[in-house]
Coordinates of C-alpha atoms and ligand atoms in Angstrom, one line a residue:
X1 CA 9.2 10.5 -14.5
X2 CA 8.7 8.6 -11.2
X3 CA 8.4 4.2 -11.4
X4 CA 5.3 4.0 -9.4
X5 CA 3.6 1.2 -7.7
X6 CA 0.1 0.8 -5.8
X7 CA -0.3 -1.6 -4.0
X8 CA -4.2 -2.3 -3.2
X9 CA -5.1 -4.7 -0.6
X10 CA -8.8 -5.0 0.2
X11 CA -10.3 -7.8 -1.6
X12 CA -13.9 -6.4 -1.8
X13 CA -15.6 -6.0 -4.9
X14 CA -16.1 -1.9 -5.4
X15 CA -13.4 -1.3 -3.0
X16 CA -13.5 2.2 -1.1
X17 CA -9.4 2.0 -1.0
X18 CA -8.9 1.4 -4.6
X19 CA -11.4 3.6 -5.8
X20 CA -9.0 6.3 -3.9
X21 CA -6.1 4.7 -5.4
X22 CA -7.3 4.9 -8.5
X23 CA -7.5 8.1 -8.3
X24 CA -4.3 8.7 -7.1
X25 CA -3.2 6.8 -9.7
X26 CA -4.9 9.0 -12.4
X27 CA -3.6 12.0 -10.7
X28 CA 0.6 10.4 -11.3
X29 CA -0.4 9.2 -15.6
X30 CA -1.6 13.0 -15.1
X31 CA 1.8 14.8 -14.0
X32 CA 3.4 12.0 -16.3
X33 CA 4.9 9.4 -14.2
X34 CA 4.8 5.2 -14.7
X35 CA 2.5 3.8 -12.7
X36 CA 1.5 -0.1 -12.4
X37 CA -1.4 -0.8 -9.8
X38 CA -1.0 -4.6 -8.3
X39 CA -4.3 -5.8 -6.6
X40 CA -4.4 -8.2 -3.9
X41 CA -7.8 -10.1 -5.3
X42 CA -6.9 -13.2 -6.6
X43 CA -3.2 -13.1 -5.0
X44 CA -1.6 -16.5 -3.6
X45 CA 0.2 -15.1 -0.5
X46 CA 1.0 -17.2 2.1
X47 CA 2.2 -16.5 5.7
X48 CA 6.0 -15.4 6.7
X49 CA 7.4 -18.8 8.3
X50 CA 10.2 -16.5 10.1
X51 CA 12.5 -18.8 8.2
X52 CA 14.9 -15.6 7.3
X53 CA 16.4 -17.1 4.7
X54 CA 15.6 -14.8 2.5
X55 CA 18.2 -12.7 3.9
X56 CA 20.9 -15.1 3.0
X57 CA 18.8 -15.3 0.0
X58 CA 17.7 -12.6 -1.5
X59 CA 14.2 -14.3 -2.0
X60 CA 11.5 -16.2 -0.1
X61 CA 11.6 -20.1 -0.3
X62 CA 7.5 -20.3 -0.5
X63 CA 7.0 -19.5 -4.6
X64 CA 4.1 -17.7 -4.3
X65 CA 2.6 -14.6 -5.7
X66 CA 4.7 -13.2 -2.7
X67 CA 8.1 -13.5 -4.9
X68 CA 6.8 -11.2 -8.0
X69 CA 5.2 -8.2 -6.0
X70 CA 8.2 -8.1 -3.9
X71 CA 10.2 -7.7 -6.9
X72 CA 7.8 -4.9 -8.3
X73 CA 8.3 -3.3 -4.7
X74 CA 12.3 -3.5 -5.1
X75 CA 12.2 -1.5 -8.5
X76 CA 9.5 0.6 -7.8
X77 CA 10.6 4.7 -7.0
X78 CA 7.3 5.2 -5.3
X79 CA 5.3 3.2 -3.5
X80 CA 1.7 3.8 -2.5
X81 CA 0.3 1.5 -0.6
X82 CA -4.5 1.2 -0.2
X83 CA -5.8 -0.4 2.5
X84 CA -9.3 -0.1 4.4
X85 CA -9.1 0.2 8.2
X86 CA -9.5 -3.6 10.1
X87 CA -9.8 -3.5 13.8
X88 CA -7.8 -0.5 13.5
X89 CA -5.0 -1.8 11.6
X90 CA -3.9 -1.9 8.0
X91 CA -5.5 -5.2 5.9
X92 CA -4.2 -8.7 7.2
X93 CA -3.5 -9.1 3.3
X94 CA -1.4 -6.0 3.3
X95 CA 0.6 -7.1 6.5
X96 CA 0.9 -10.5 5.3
X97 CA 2.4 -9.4 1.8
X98 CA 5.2 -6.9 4.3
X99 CA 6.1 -10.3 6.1
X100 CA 6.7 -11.8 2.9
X101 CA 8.6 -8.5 1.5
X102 CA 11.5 -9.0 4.2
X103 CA 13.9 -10.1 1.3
X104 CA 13.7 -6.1 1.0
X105 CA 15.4 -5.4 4.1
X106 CA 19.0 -4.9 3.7
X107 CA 19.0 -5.3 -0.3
X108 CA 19.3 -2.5 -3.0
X109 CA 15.8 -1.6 -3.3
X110 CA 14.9 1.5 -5.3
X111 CA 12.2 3.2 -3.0
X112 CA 11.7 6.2 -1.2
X113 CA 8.5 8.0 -0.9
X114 CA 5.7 5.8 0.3
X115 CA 2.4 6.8 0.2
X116 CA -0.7 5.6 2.3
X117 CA -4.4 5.7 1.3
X118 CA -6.9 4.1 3.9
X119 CA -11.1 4.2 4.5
X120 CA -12.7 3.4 7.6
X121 CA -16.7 3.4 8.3
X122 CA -15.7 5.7 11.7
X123 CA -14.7 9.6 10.9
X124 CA -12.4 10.2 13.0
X125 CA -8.4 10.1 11.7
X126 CA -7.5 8.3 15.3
X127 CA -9.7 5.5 13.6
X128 CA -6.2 5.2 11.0
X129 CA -3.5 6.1 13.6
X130 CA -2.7 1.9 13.9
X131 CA -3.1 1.7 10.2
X132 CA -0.4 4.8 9.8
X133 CA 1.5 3.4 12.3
X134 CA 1.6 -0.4 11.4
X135 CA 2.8 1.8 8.1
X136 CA 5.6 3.8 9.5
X137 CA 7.0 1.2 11.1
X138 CA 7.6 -0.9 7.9
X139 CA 9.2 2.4 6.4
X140 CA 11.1 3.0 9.2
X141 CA 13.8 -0.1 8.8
X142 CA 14.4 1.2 5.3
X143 CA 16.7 4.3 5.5
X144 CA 16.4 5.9 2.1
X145 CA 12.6 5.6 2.7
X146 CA 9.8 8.1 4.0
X147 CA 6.4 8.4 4.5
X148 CA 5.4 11.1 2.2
X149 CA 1.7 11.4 2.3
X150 CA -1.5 10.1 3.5
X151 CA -5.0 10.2 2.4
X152 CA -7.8 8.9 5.3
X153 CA -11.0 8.8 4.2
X154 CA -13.5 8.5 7.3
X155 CA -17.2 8.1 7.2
X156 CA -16.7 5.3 4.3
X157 CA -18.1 1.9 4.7
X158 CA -20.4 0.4 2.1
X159 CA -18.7 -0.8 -1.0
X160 CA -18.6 1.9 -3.6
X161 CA -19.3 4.6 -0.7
X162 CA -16.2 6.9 -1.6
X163 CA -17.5 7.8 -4.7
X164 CA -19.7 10.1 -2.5
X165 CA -16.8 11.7 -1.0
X166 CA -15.3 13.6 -3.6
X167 CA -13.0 15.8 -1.6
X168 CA -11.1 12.2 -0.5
X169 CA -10.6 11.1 -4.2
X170 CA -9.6 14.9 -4.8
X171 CA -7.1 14.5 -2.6
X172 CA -5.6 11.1 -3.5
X173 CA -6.0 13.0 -7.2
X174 CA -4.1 15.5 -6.0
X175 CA -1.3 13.8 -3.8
X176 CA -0.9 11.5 -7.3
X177 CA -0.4 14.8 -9.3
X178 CA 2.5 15.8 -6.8
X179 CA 4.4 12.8 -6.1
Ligands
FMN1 C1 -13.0 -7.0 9.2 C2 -13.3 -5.5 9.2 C3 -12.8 -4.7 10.2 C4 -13.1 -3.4 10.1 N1 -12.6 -2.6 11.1 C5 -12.8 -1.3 11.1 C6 -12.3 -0.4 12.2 O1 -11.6 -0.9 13.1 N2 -12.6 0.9 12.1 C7 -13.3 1.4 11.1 O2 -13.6 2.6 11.2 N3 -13.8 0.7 10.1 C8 -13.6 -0.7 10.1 N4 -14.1 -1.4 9.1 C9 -14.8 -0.8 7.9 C10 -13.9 -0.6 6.7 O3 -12.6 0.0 7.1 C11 -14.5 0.3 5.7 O4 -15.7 -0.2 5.3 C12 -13.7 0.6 4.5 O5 -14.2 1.7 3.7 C13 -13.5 -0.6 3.6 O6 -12.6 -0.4 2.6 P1 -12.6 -1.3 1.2 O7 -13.9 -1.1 0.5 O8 -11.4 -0.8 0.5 O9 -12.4 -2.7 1.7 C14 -13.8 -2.8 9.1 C15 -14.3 -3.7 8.1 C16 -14.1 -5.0 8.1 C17 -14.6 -5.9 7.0

């Protein structure tokens, strides 16, 4: 049994990304693993100051809802993280809360196979390739960590809209099974 957290970021009501995390997330309860999905809607998260005192630190000065999900991050075994494709980047929300994460790098933190599950209105998986690699770039400055799976679902733009694409939540379903 796997300690996994999701991590959804869009703030839309009906949300294309968390409807695929969702079912990613039923797919891990499924094969029997702990999973706790954190939301972004709502969330107090301000900017990274570039302070880095949270190196010395071990936490970020700004007591925001930054400090908590970083924590949950730090004990979690797997991390998946949802996001919908913005100007061909992950969510500002999403990069905002890595910024905030840095307390991460360099401390004992428990993860190691990171998921990502994006939407986009375009098709095409070269509309994700700066979301995947805004992703793999966070993964790569932690060692023990690896980007173990992706789900893209193109062609999804109104809120809602990936209900209608059944072989995208299949395959968050599935990747959830198999963690
Ligand atoms: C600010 C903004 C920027 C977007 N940029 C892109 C983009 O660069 N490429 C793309 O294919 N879709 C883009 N979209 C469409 C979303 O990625 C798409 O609707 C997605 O399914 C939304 O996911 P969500 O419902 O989880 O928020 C953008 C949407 C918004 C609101």
């Amino acid at each position: 049994m796997k300690k996994v957290l999701i991590i959804s970021s869009s703030l839309r009501h009906n949300s294309n990304s968390e409807l695929i995390a969702d079912e990613f997330a039923k797919g891990a309860v499924q094969a029997g693993h702990e999973v706790e999905k954190v939301s972004l809607k709502g969330k107090n998260i301000a900017f990274c100051k570039g302070c880095l005192s949270c190196i010395k630190t071990g936490s970020c000065f700004i007591k925001d809802d930054a400090i908590e999900i970083t924590e949950k991050m730090k004990n979690a075994e797997v991390i998946a993280f949802a996001t919908p494709v913005y100007y061909y980047s992950m969510s500002g929300q999403l990069k905002t809360l890595l910024d905030r994460a840095n307390s991460l790098y360099g401390s004992d933190y428990k993860f190691k196979d990171i998921y990502l599950l994006a939407t986009a209105a375009e098709n095409e998986r070269s509309a994700a390739e700066g979301t995947i690699k805004g992703i793999q770039g966070w993964v790569d400055c932690f060692e023990r960590a690896e980007l173990k799976g992706i789900v893209f679902g193109g062609g999804i733009d109104d809120a809602g809209a990936a209900v209608n694409h059944q072989d995208v939540m299949k395959a968050a379903f599935e990747l959830g099974k198999n963690i």
